[in-house]
PDB file of C-alpha atoms in Angstrom:
ATOM      1  CA  MET A  29    -134.075 210.972 -87.439  1.00  0.00           C
ATOM      2  CA  GLY A  30    -136.674 211.757 -89.810  1.00  0.00           C
ATOM      3  CA  GLU A  31    -139.460 211.230 -90.774  1.00  0.00           C
ATOM      4  CA  PHE A  32    -139.258 209.937 -94.239  1.00  0.00           C
ATOM      5  CA  GLU A  33    -135.362 208.387 -93.004  1.00  0.00           C
ATOM      6  CA  LEU A  34    -137.804 206.416 -90.251  1.00  0.00           C
ATOM      7  CA  ILE A  35    -140.406 205.777 -93.550  1.00  0.00           C
ATOM      8  CA  ARG A  36    -137.369 203.956 -95.175  1.00  0.00           C
ATOM      9  CA  ARG A  37    -135.454 202.284 -92.702  1.00  0.00           C
ATOM     10  CA  TYR A  38    -138.518 200.580 -90.607  1.00  0.00           C
ATOM     11  CA  PHE A  39    -141.284 200.094 -92.989  1.00  0.00           C
ATOM     12  CA  LEU A  40    -140.458 200.216 -96.923  1.00  0.00           C
ATOM     13  CA  PRO A  41    -138.918 196.503 -95.820  1.00  0.00           C
ATOM     14  CA  LEU A  42    -142.398 195.690 -95.909  1.00  0.00           C
ATOM     15  CA  ALA A  43    -143.872 196.442 -98.726  1.00  0.00           C
ATOM     16  CA  GLY A  44    -143.245 194.652-102.152  1.00  0.00           C
ATOM     17  CA  ARG A  45    -142.906 191.480-100.859  1.00  0.00           C
ATOM     18  CA  GLN A  46    -145.942 189.177-101.810  1.00  0.00           C
ATOM     19  CA  GLU A  47    -145.841 186.723-104.824  1.00  0.00           C
ATOM     20  CA  SER A  48    -149.394 187.970-105.815  1.00  0.00           C
ATOM     21  CA  ARG A  49    -149.210 191.509-106.977  1.00  0.00           C
ATOM     22  CA  PRO A  50    -153.111 192.858-107.128  1.00  0.00           C
ATOM     23  CA  LEU A  51    -150.906 195.724-104.970  1.00  0.00           C
ATOM     24  CA  ILE A  52    -149.160 197.523-108.500  1.00  0.00           C
ATOM     25  CA  LEU A  53    -147.838 200.750-106.780  1.00  0.00           C
ATOM     26  CA  GLY A  54    -146.830 200.416-103.299  1.00  0.00           C
ATOM     27  CA  PRO A  55    -145.489 203.499-100.828  1.00  0.00           C
ATOM     28  CA  GLY A  56    -143.510 206.180-102.400  1.00  0.00           C
ATOM     29  CA  ASP A  57    -145.842 207.774-104.727  1.00  0.00           C
ATOM     30  CA  ASP A  58    -148.913 210.333-103.518  1.00  0.00           C
ATOM     31  CA  CYS A  59    -150.794 206.450-103.369  1.00  0.00           C
ATOM     32  CA  ALA A  60    -150.886 203.499-103.166  1.00  0.00           C
ATOM     33  CA  ILE A  61    -152.773 201.776-106.836  1.00  0.00           C
ATOM     34  CA  GLN A  62    -154.782 198.237-106.121  1.00  0.00           C
ATOM     35  CA  ARG A  63    -155.801 196.373-109.451  1.00  0.00           C
ATOM     36  CA  ILE A  64    -158.990 194.401-108.370  1.00  0.00           C
ATOM     37  CA  PRO A  65    -159.104 191.214-110.759  1.00  0.00           C
ATOM     38  CA  ALA A  66    -162.634 191.221-112.907  1.00  0.00           C
ATOM     39  CA  GLY A  67    -165.653 189.326-111.023  1.00  0.00           C
ATOM     40  CA  ARG A  68    -164.202 190.175-107.259  1.00  0.00           C
ATOM     41  CA  ASP A  69    -165.866 192.925-104.885  1.00  0.00           C
ATOM     42  CA  LEU A  70    -162.617 194.997-102.724  1.00  0.00           C
ATOM     43  CA  VAL A  71    -163.739 195.048 -98.801  1.00  0.00           C
ATOM     44  CA  PHE A  72    -161.798 196.876 -96.582  1.00  0.00           C
ATOM     45  CA  SER A  73    -162.041 198.222 -93.254  1.00  0.00           C
ATOM     46  CA  VAL A  74    -159.872 200.631 -90.677  1.00  0.00           C
ATOM     47  CA  ASP A  75    -159.147 200.500 -87.449  1.00  0.00           C
ATOM     48  CA  ALA A  76    -157.923 202.953 -84.759  1.00  0.00           C
ATOM     49  CA  LEU A  77    -155.465 201.784 -81.857  1.00  0.00           C
ATOM     50  CA  VAL A  78    -154.454 204.341 -78.867  1.00  0.00           C
ATOM     51  CA  GLU A  79    -152.600 203.896 -75.820  1.00  0.00           C
ATOM     52  CA  GLY A  80    -154.309 203.541 -72.683  1.00  0.00           C
ATOM     53  CA  VAL A  81    -157.768 202.574 -74.446  1.00  0.00           C
ATOM     54  CA  HIS A  82    -156.773 199.958 -76.443  1.00  0.00           C
ATOM     55  CA  PHE A  83    -153.303 198.531 -75.380  1.00  0.00           C
ATOM     56  CA  PRO A  84    -151.257 199.170 -72.633  1.00  0.00           C
ATOM     57  CA  ARG A  85    -149.410 201.941 -71.686  1.00  0.00           C
ATOM     58  CA  ASN A  86    -145.611 200.630 -72.499  1.00  0.00           C
ATOM     59  CA  TYR A  87    -147.033 197.220 -74.073  1.00  0.00           C
ATOM     60  CA  ARG A  88    -144.018 196.033 -75.682  1.00  0.00           C
ATOM     61  CA  PRO A  89    -144.053 196.980 -79.505  1.00  0.00           C
ATOM     62  CA  ASP A  90    -143.146 194.068 -81.332  1.00  0.00           C
ATOM     63  CA  TYR A  91    -145.864 192.718 -79.455  1.00  0.00           C
ATOM     64  CA  LEU A  92    -147.787 195.870 -80.565  1.00  0.00           C
ATOM     65  CA  GLY A  93    -147.259 195.369 -84.457  1.00  0.00           C
ATOM     66  CA  TRP A  94    -149.080 192.412 -84.625  1.00  0.00           C
ATOM     67  CA  ARG A  95    -152.121 192.931 -82.296  1.00  0.00           C
ATOM     68  CA  ALA A  96    -152.691 195.755 -84.766  1.00  0.00           C
ATOM     69  CA  LEU A  97    -152.538 193.870 -87.852  1.00  0.00           C
ATOM     70  CA  ALA A  98    -154.816 191.333 -86.184  1.00  0.00           C
ATOM     71  CA  ALA A  99    -157.264 192.982 -84.870  1.00  0.00           C
ATOM     72  CA  ALA A 100    -157.585 194.742 -88.537  1.00  0.00           C
ATOM     73  CA  ALA A 101    -157.137 191.770 -90.602  1.00  0.00           C
ATOM     74  CA  SER A 102    -159.346 190.179 -88.566  1.00  0.00           C
ATOM     75  CA  ASP A 103    -162.134 192.547 -89.481  1.00  0.00           C
ATOM     76  CA  LEU A 104    -161.867 191.035 -93.331  1.00  0.00           C
ATOM     77  CA  ALA A 105    -162.075 187.129 -91.939  1.00  0.00           C
ATOM     78  CA  ALA A 106    -165.574 187.931 -91.066  1.00  0.00           C
ATOM     79  CA  MET A 107    -166.811 189.689 -94.193  1.00  0.00           C
ATOM     80  CA  GLY A 108    -165.019 185.688 -95.813  1.00  0.00           C
ATOM     81  CA  ALA A 109    -162.729 188.322 -97.780  1.00  0.00           C
ATOM     82  CA  ASP A 110    -158.467 187.406 -98.909  1.00  0.00           C
ATOM     83  CA  PRO A 111    -156.257 189.964 -97.624  1.00  0.00           C
ATOM     84  CA  GLU A 112    -153.968 191.970 -99.919  1.00  0.00           C
ATOM     85  CA  CYS A 113    -153.049 194.945 -98.837  1.00  0.00           C
ATOM     86  CA  PHE A 114    -152.898 197.307 -95.778  1.00  0.00           C
ATOM     87  CA  THR A 115    -151.609 200.765 -94.945  1.00  0.00           C
ATOM     88  CA  LEU A 116    -150.540 202.471 -91.697  1.00  0.00           C
ATOM     89  CA  ALA A 117    -150.706 206.200 -90.101  1.00  0.00           C
ATOM     90  CA  LEU A 118    -148.385 205.866 -86.657  1.00  0.00           C
ATOM     91  CA  THR A 119    -147.840 208.828 -84.236  1.00  0.00           C
ATOM     92  CA  LEU A 120    -145.324 208.993 -82.400  1.00  0.00           C
ATOM     93  CA  PRO A 121    -144.775 211.088 -79.402  1.00  0.00           C
ATOM     94  CA  ALA A 122    -140.903 210.516 -80.244  1.00  0.00           C
ATOM     95  CA  VAL A 123    -138.730 209.037 -82.857  1.00  0.00           C
ATOM     96  CA  ASP A 124    -137.758 205.750 -80.454  1.00  0.00           C
ATOM     97  CA  GLU A 125    -135.551 203.952 -82.645  1.00  0.00           C
ATOM     98  CA  GLN A 126    -135.182 200.464 -80.575  1.00  0.00           C
ATOM     99  CA  TRP A 127    -139.481 200.702 -80.470  1.00  0.00           C
ATOM    100  CA  LEU A 128    -139.164 201.270 -84.547  1.00  0.00           C
ATOM    101  CA  GLU A 129    -136.886 198.472 -84.765  1.00  0.00           C
ATOM    102  CA  GLY A 130    -139.027 196.298 -81.967  1.00  0.00           C
ATOM    103  CA  PHE A 131    -142.585 197.435 -83.737  1.00  0.00           C
ATOM    104  CA  SER A 132    -142.038 196.593 -87.226  1.00  0.00           C
ATOM    105  CA  LYS A 133    -140.369 193.783 -86.491  1.00  0.00           C
ATOM    106  CA  GLY A 134    -143.497 192.403 -85.089  1.00  0.00           C
ATOM    107  CA  LEU A 135    -145.428 193.903 -87.737  1.00  0.00           C
ATOM    108  CA  ARG A 136    -143.223 192.612 -90.092  1.00  0.00           C
ATOM    109  CA  SER A 137    -144.233 189.284 -88.362  1.00  0.00           C
ATOM    110  CA  ALA A 138    -148.026 189.794 -88.639  1.00  0.00           C
ATOM    111  CA  SER A 139    -147.453 190.848 -92.147  1.00  0.00           C
ATOM    112  CA  ASP A 140    -145.765 187.585 -93.253  1.00  0.00           C
ATOM    113  CA  ALA A 141    -148.346 185.556 -91.473  1.00  0.00           C
ATOM    114  CA  PHE A 142    -151.603 187.110 -92.680  1.00  0.00           C
ATOM    115  CA  GLY A 143    -150.753 187.991 -96.401  1.00  0.00           C
ATOM    116  CA  LEU A 144    -150.928 191.784 -96.213  1.00  0.00           C
ATOM    117  CA  GLU A 145    -148.617 193.688 -97.584  1.00  0.00           C
ATOM    118  CA  LEU A 146    -148.346 197.075 -96.342  1.00  0.00           C
ATOM    119  CA  ALA A 147    -149.443 199.439 -99.382  1.00  0.00           C
ATOM    120  CA  GLY A 148    -148.360 203.122 -98.232  1.00  0.00           C
ATOM    121  CA  GLY A 149    -149.231 205.174 -95.294  1.00  0.00           C
ATOM    122  CA  ASP A 150    -148.352 208.747 -92.195  1.00  0.00           C
ATOM    123  CA  THR A 151    -146.105 209.429 -89.210  1.00  0.00           C
ATOM    124  CA  THR A 152    -146.722 212.415 -87.665  1.00  0.00           C
ATOM    125  CA  SER A 153    -146.064 213.097 -83.777  1.00  0.00           C
ATOM    126  CA  GLY A 154    -148.648 213.232 -81.110  1.00  0.00           C
ATOM    127  CA  PRO A 155    -149.455 210.485 -78.431  1.00  0.00           C
ATOM    128  CA  LEU A 156    -149.168 206.752 -79.529  1.00  0.00           C
ATOM    129  CA  THR A 157    -152.079 205.834 -81.792  1.00  0.00           C
ATOM    130  CA  LEU A 158    -151.757 203.567 -84.890  1.00  0.00           C
ATOM    131  CA  SER A 159    -154.284 203.415 -87.418  1.00  0.00           C
ATOM    132  CA  LEU A 160    -154.167 200.180 -90.244  1.00  0.00           C
ATOM    133  CA  GLN A 161    -156.441 200.070 -93.587  1.00  0.00           C
ATOM    134  CA  VAL A 162    -156.849 196.581 -94.600  1.00  0.00           C
ATOM    135  CA  HIS A 163    -158.014 195.529 -98.023  1.00  0.00           C
ATOM    136  CA  GLY A 164    -159.625 192.034 -99.504  1.00  0.00           C
ATOM    137  CA  THR A 165    -161.506 190.466-101.883  1.00  0.00           C
ATOM    138  CA  VAL A 166    -164.158 188.591-102.374  1.00  0.00           C
ATOM    139  CA  GLU A 167    -166.184 186.404-105.735  1.00  0.00           C
ATOM    140  CA  GLN A 168    -168.817 189.700-106.271  1.00  0.00           C
ATOM    141  CA  GLY A 169    -172.299 189.441-104.046  1.00  0.00           C
ATOM    142  CA  ARG A 170    -170.192 186.371-101.856  1.00  0.00           C
ATOM    143  CA  GLY A 171    -169.370 188.403 -98.711  1.00  0.00           C
ATOM    144  CA  VAL A 172    -170.978 187.373 -95.546  1.00  0.00           C
ATOM    145  CA  LEU A 173    -172.545 190.167 -93.508  1.00  0.00           C
ATOM    146  CA  ARG A 174    -174.185 190.443 -90.329  1.00  0.00           C
ATOM    147  CA  SER A 175    -177.352 190.897 -91.997  1.00  0.00           C
ATOM    148  CA  GLY A 176    -177.602 187.594 -93.209  1.00  0.00           C
ATOM    149  CA  ALA A 177    -179.169 185.385 -90.165  1.00  0.00           C
ATOM    150  CA  ARG A 178    -182.614 184.111 -90.246  1.00  0.00           C
ATOM    151  CA  PRO A 179    -184.977 182.096 -88.362  1.00  0.00           C
ATOM    152  CA  GLY A 180    -183.534 178.496 -87.309  1.00  0.00           C
ATOM    153  CA  ASP A 181    -179.620 179.661 -88.396  1.00  0.00           C
ATOM    154  CA  LEU A 182    -177.413 177.671 -86.384  1.00  0.00           C
ATOM    155  CA  ILE A 183    -175.269 179.683 -84.394  1.00  0.00           C
ATOM    156  CA  ALA A 184    -171.168 179.012 -84.161  1.00  0.00           C
ATOM    157  CA  VAL A 185    -167.946 179.862 -82.817  1.00  0.00           C
ATOM    158  CA  SER A 186    -164.210 179.302 -83.833  1.00  0.00           C
ATOM    159  CA  GLY A 187    -161.797 178.609 -81.330  1.00  0.00           C
ATOM    160  CA  THR A 188    -162.164 179.033 -77.943  1.00  0.00           C
ATOM    161  CA  LEU A 189    -163.785 182.051 -76.178  1.00  0.00           C
ATOM    162  CA  GLY A 190    -162.412 184.658 -73.769  1.00  0.00           C
ATOM    163  CA  ASN A 191    -158.701 183.657 -73.422  1.00  0.00           C
ATOM    164  CA  ALA A 192    -157.454 186.837 -73.997  1.00  0.00           C
ATOM    165  CA  GLY A 193    -159.960 188.466 -71.501  1.00  0.00           C
ATOM    166  CA  ALA A 194    -158.911 186.063 -68.757  1.00  0.00           C
ATOM    167  CA  ALA A 195    -155.667 186.975 -70.148  1.00  0.00           C
ATOM    168  CA  LEU A 196    -155.406 190.622 -68.697  1.00  0.00           C
ATOM    169  CA  ASP A 197    -155.574 189.542 -64.716  1.00  0.00           C
ATOM    170  CA  TYR A 198    -151.538 188.677 -65.844  1.00  0.00           C
ATOM    171  CA  LEU A 199    -150.083 191.573 -68.049  1.00  0.00           C
ATOM    172  CA  SER A 200    -148.081 192.153 -64.622  1.00  0.00           C
ATOM    173  CA  GLU A 201    -146.891 188.416 -63.485  1.00  0.00           C
ATOM    174  CA  PRO A 202    -143.714 188.196 -62.983  1.00  0.00           C
ATOM    175  CA  ASP A 203    -143.926 184.941 -62.741  1.00  0.00           C
ATOM    176  CA  PRO A 204    -146.909 183.469 -64.806  1.00  0.00           C
ATOM    177  CA  SER A 205    -147.127 179.167 -64.620  1.00  0.00           C
ATOM    178  CA  ALA A 206    -148.026 176.933 -67.636  1.00  0.00           C
ATOM    179  CA  ASP A 207    -151.495 178.255 -68.320  1.00  0.00           C
ATOM    180  CA  MET A 208    -151.074 182.199 -67.580  1.00  0.00           C
ATOM    181  CA  LEU A 209    -148.574 181.982 -70.735  1.00  0.00           C
ATOM    182  CA  SER A 210    -150.854 180.111 -72.736  1.00  0.00           C
ATOM    183  CA  LEU A 211    -153.520 183.145 -72.211  1.00  0.00           C
ATOM    184  CA  LEU A 212    -151.447 185.513 -72.287  1.00  0.00           C
ATOM    185  CA  GLU A 213    -150.366 184.020 -75.531  1.00  0.00           C
ATOM    186  CA  HIS A 214    -153.989 184.696 -76.977  1.00  0.00           C
ATOM    187  CA  TYR A 215    -153.960 188.396 -76.254  1.00  0.00           C
ATOM    188  CA  HIS A 216    -150.284 189.022 -77.511  1.00  0.00           C
ATOM    189  CA  ARG A 217    -150.658 186.924 -81.032  1.00  0.00           C
ATOM    190  CA  PRO A 218    -154.156 186.635 -81.904  1.00  0.00           C
ATOM    191  CA  TRP A 219    -155.056 184.239 -85.327  1.00  0.00           C
ATOM    192  CA  PRO A 220    -157.748 186.346 -87.197  1.00  0.00           C
ATOM    193  CA  ARG A 221    -159.950 183.168 -88.569  1.00  0.00           C
ATOM    194  CA  LEU A 222    -158.921 184.027 -92.486  1.00  0.00           C
ATOM    195  CA  ASP A 223    -158.038 180.342 -92.677  1.00  0.00           C
ATOM    196  CA  LEU A 224    -161.630 179.969 -92.376  1.00  0.00           C
ATOM    197  CA  ALA A 225    -162.809 182.865 -94.934  1.00  0.00           C
ATOM    198  CA  SER A 226    -162.854 181.047 -98.077  1.00  0.00           C
ATOM    199  CA  SER A 227    -164.808 178.284 -97.125  1.00  0.00           C
ATOM    200  CA  MET A 228    -167.124 179.961 -94.470  1.00  0.00           C
ATOM    201  CA  ARG A 229    -168.364 182.374 -97.304  1.00  0.00           C
ATOM    202  CA  ARG A 230    -169.740 179.717 -98.916  1.00  0.00           C
ATOM    203  CA  TYR A 231    -171.844 178.561 -96.184  1.00  0.00           C
ATOM    204  CA  ALA A 232    -172.306 181.103 -94.009  1.00  0.00           C
ATOM    205  CA  ASN A 233    -175.250 183.071 -93.713  1.00  0.00           C
ATOM    206  CA  ALA A 234    -173.990 185.881 -91.617  1.00  0.00           C
ATOM    207  CA  ALA A 235    -170.915 186.484 -89.409  1.00  0.00           C
ATOM    208  CA  ILE A 236    -168.528 188.640 -86.807  1.00  0.00           C
ATOM    209  CA  ASP A 237    -165.352 188.968 -85.805  1.00  0.00           C
ATOM    210  CA  ILE A 238    -165.774 188.830 -81.860  1.00  0.00           C
ATOM    211  CA  SER A 239    -163.976 191.415 -80.800  1.00  0.00           C
ATOM    212  CA  ASP A 240    -165.914 192.808 -78.066  1.00  0.00           C
ATOM    213  CA  GLY A 241    -167.137 190.266 -76.643  1.00  0.00           C
ATOM    214  CA  LEU A 242    -169.460 186.647 -77.942  1.00  0.00           C
ATOM    215  CA  LEU A 243    -172.089 189.107 -76.474  1.00  0.00           C
ATOM    216  CA  ALA A 244    -171.858 192.551 -77.463  1.00  0.00           C
ATOM    217  CA  ASP A 245    -171.047 190.658 -81.032  1.00  0.00           C
ATOM    218  CA  LEU A 246    -173.709 187.947 -81.602  1.00  0.00           C
ATOM    219  CA  GLY A 247    -176.611 191.239 -80.432  1.00  0.00           C
ATOM    220  CA  HIS A 248    -174.920 192.974 -83.752  1.00  0.00           C
ATOM    221  CA  ILE A 249    -175.682 189.945 -86.000  1.00  0.00           C
ATOM    222  CA  LEU A 250    -179.238 190.539 -84.247  1.00  0.00           C
ATOM    223  CA  ALA A 251    -179.870 193.334 -84.698  1.00  0.00           C
ATOM    224  CA  ALA A 252    -179.340 193.885 -88.670  1.00  0.00           C
ATOM    225  CA  SER A 253    -180.610 190.190 -88.848  1.00  0.00           C
ATOM    226  CA  ASP A 254    -183.612 192.130 -87.046  1.00  0.00           C
ATOM    227  CA  VAL A 255    -184.152 188.403 -85.394  1.00  0.00           C
ATOM    228  CA  GLY A 256    -183.317 186.853 -81.850  1.00  0.00           C
ATOM    229  CA  ALA A 257    -181.414 184.025 -80.691  1.00  0.00           C
ATOM    230  CA  ARG A 258    -181.214 181.408 -78.035  1.00  0.00           C
ATOM    231  CA  ILE A 259    -177.499 180.048 -76.268  1.00  0.00           C
ATOM    232  CA  GLU A 260    -176.223 177.653 -74.323  1.00  0.00           C
ATOM    233  CA  SER A 261    -173.200 178.513 -71.725  1.00  0.00           C
ATOM    234  CA  ALA A 262    -172.628 174.646 -71.636  1.00  0.00           C
ATOM    235  CA  ARG A 263    -171.867 174.807 -74.962  1.00  0.00           C
ATOM    236  CA  LEU A 264    -169.111 177.244 -75.494  1.00  0.00           C
ATOM    237  CA  PRO A 265    -165.606 176.282 -76.046  1.00  0.00           C
ATOM    238  CA  LEU A 266    -162.987 176.839 -73.498  1.00  0.00           C
ATOM    239  CA  SER A 267    -159.694 176.124 -73.495  1.00  0.00           C
ATOM    240  CA  PRO A 268    -157.961 173.887 -70.964  1.00  0.00           C
ATOM    241  CA  ALA A 269    -155.834 177.128 -68.797  1.00  0.00           C
ATOM    242  CA  LEU A 270    -159.316 178.488 -69.196  1.00  0.00           C
ATOM    243  CA  SER A 271    -161.405 175.761 -68.088  1.00  0.00           C
ATOM    244  CA  GLY A 272    -159.442 175.502 -64.441  1.00  0.00           C
ATOM    245  CA  LEU A 273    -160.789 178.842 -63.207  1.00  0.00           C
ATOM    246  CA  LYS A 274    -162.737 178.668 -60.544  1.00  0.00           C
ATOM    247  CA  GLY A 275    -166.895 179.408 -60.421  1.00  0.00           C
ATOM    248  CA  ASP A 276    -168.410 181.498 -63.421  1.00  0.00           C
ATOM    249  CA  LYS A 277    -165.057 183.031 -64.179  1.00  0.00           C
ATOM    250  CA  ALA A 278    -164.120 180.491 -67.701  1.00  0.00           C
ATOM    251  CA  VAL A 279    -168.256 181.539 -68.869  1.00  0.00           C
ATOM    252  CA  ASN A 280    -168.308 184.867 -68.129  1.00  0.00           C
ATOM    253  CA  TYR A 281    -165.074 185.705 -69.660  1.00  0.00           C
ATOM    254  CA  ALA A 282    -166.375 183.435 -72.534  1.00  0.00           C
ATOM    255  CA  LEU A 283    -169.782 185.839 -73.214  1.00  0.00           C
ATOM    256  CA  ARG A 284    -168.185 188.777 -72.579  1.00  0.00           C
ATOM    257  CA  SER A 285    -165.065 189.625 -73.072  1.00  0.00           C
ATOM    258  CA  GLY A 286    -163.103 191.165 -76.147  1.00  0.00           C
ATOM    259  CA  ASP A 287    -160.104 190.600 -78.106  1.00  0.00           C
ATOM    260  CA  ASP A 288    -160.611 187.382 -78.968  1.00  0.00           C
ATOM    261  CA  TYR A 289    -160.338 187.742 -83.266  1.00  0.00           C
ATOM    262  CA  GLU A 290    -162.747 184.138 -82.830  1.00  0.00           C
ATOM    263  CA  LEU A 291    -165.207 184.269 -85.113  1.00  0.00           C
ATOM    264  CA  CYS A 292    -169.802 183.912 -85.016  1.00  0.00           C
ATOM    265  CA  LEU A 293    -170.796 182.472 -87.761  1.00  0.00           C
ATOM    266  CA  CYS A 294    -175.021 181.371 -88.754  1.00  0.00           C
ATOM    267  CA  PHE A 295    -175.477 178.683 -91.046  1.00  0.00           C
ATOM    268  CA  SER A 296    -178.572 177.620 -92.163  1.00  0.00           C
ATOM    269  CA  PRO A 297    -178.743 173.750 -91.154  1.00  0.00           C
ATOM    270  CA  GLU A 298    -178.698 172.429 -95.100  1.00  0.00           C
ATOM    271  CA  ASN A 299    -175.896 174.645 -94.995  1.00  0.00           C
ATOM    272  CA  TRP A 300    -174.290 173.390 -92.130  1.00  0.00           C
ATOM    273  CA  ASP A 301    -174.952 169.556 -93.384  1.00  0.00           C
ATOM    274  CA  ARG A 302    -173.285 170.393 -96.966  1.00  0.00           C
ATOM    275  CA  ALA A 303    -170.178 172.463 -95.325  1.00  0.00           C
ATOM    276  CA  PRO A 304    -167.024 170.297 -95.409  1.00  0.00           C
ATOM    277  CA  GLU A 305    -165.423 168.525 -92.520  1.00  0.00           C
ATOM    278  CA  SER A 306    -162.473 171.261 -92.593  1.00  0.00           C
ATOM    279  CA  LEU A 307    -163.964 173.775 -91.713  1.00  0.00           C
ATOM    280  CA  LYS A 308    -167.288 172.249 -89.259  1.00  0.00           C
ATOM    281  CA  SER A 309    -164.398 170.581 -87.616  1.00  0.00           C
ATOM    282  CA  GLN A 310    -162.964 174.161 -86.203  1.00  0.00           C
ATOM    283  CA  LEU A 311    -166.779 175.296 -85.109  1.00  0.00           C
ATOM    284  CA  THR A 312    -168.423 174.502 -81.837  1.00  0.00           C
ATOM    285  CA  LEU A 313    -172.480 174.966 -82.135  1.00  0.00           C
ATOM    286  CA  ILE A 314    -173.822 177.306 -79.630  1.00  0.00           C
ATOM    287  CA  GLY A 315    -177.423 178.337 -80.118  1.00  0.00           C
ATOM    288  CA  SER A 316    -179.978 178.853 -82.895  1.00  0.00           C
ATOM    289  CA  VAL A 317    -181.312 181.825 -84.484  1.00  0.00           C
ATOM    290  CA  GLU A 318    -185.156 182.370 -83.316  1.00  0.00           C
ATOM    291  CA  ALA A 319    -187.813 184.582 -85.266  1.00  0.00           C
ATOM    292  CA  GLU A 320    -188.693 186.887 -82.474  1.00  0.00           C
ATOM    293  CA  PRO A 321    -185.899 189.460 -81.078  1.00  0.00           C
ATOM    294  CA  GLY A 322    -184.093 189.369 -77.461  1.00  0.00           C
ATOM    295  CA  LEU A 323    -181.542 187.077 -76.573  1.00  0.00           C
ATOM    296  CA  TYR A 324    -181.435 183.904 -74.588  1.00  0.00           C
ATOM    297  CA  LEU A 325    -178.898 182.499 -72.430  1.00  0.00           C
ATOM    298  CA  ASP A 326    -179.732 179.057 -71.212  1.00  0.00           C
ATOM    299  CA  GLY A 327    -183.808 179.419 -71.508  1.00  0.00           C
ATOM    300  CA  VAL A 328    -183.793 183.305 -69.545  1.00  0.00           C
ATOM    301  CA  ASP A 329    -183.271 186.581 -71.122  1.00  0.00           C
ATOM    302  CA  CYS A 330    -180.422 188.322 -71.598  1.00  0.00           C
ATOM    303  CA  SER A 331    -182.431 190.996 -73.911  1.00  0.00           C
ATOM    304  CA  LEU A 332    -180.478 193.191 -76.057  1.00  0.00           C
ATOM    305  CA  GLU A 333    -180.584 196.246 -73.994  1.00  0.00           C
ATOM    306  CA  SER A 334    -178.812 194.585 -70.945  1.00  0.00           C
ATOM    307  CA  VAL A 335    -176.028 193.140 -73.340  1.00  0.00           C
ATOM    308  CA  PRO A 336    -173.080 195.401 -73.975  1.00  0.00           C
ATOM    309  CA  ALA A 337    -173.109 196.957 -77.239  1.00  0.00           C
ATOM    310  CA  GLY A 338    -169.896 196.404 -77.498  1.00  0.00           C
ATOM    311  CA  PHE A 339    -166.549 199.129 -76.610  1.00  0.00           C
ATOM    312  CA  ASP A 340    -167.440 202.102 -76.415  1.00  0.00           C
ATOM    313  CA  HIS A 341    -164.588 204.191 -76.989  1.00  0.00           C
ATOM    314  CA  PHE A 342    -166.560 207.623 -75.478  1.00  0.00           C
ATOM    315  CA  ARG A 343    -168.096 206.043 -72.300  1.00  0.00           C
ATOM    316  CA  SER A 344    -167.111 208.530 -69.044  1.00  0.00           C
ATOM    317  CA  GLU A 345    -165.282 206.067 -66.662  1.00  0.00           C
ATOM    318  CA  SER A 346    -166.971 206.761 -62.789  1.00  0.00           C
TER     319      SER A 346
END
């Protein structure tokens, strides 16, 4: 199968399916054309995913299609953006029609769920690699940045934390228990918090998606805002499946493991009080922002120098 037939069969069906049409020209020409409505800013981000680095080798292709778009779309949610469209550059070691069928099925499911229309892309030969660029829009000047946290802000997180990290222990489990299946669902089918974008951008001072672990990603907010923070491990929201783990495992997963794609947000106390219950009911307060730089966990100095900075794609493995 040639490149153009591959695109026509597996990826063109993902284009032109959204009811709104900010994307006025999709795949099939030299470029796509997106129209940005007056009074809105374009928000975009690109993610590259490499087999054996960002996802396991021989990973199920339908899971991969979903996870790839979910991870990219999570960046839009962190900025408070409304999703519009995405592009895909796909590098394949070989043309495997069964793999392509599964991958495009998972990608299409995610595209429908997240409201992102395929605008175009490219295919080539090489080690399995996916590069996705997502586009969204937000009211001019209303994008939520990492640099907006202020002393006195309340720190909140969405959903529950640590599930995807714990799931890594069970990816090869032949007969997973109900709790294992619950954790694996978080890993295989993460849901970017696009549902919170429109309300959080009206009230949050700063935000980031939790892709590298809470401590690492909160550290990015603190560094960008030149502030510090105190958080309490007892406040961390844990799923029932994660809470059943022995010892400190659950808390450690919640603090340090990635791939949650939940949000960490900072609110002034006034804005927190003003925020609608529909937003606050999906968030958990875990601490507060301080003027003095540093990160304290349960009163113990967990300085930014000792907190992982996030996933390092070039770190040598010992």
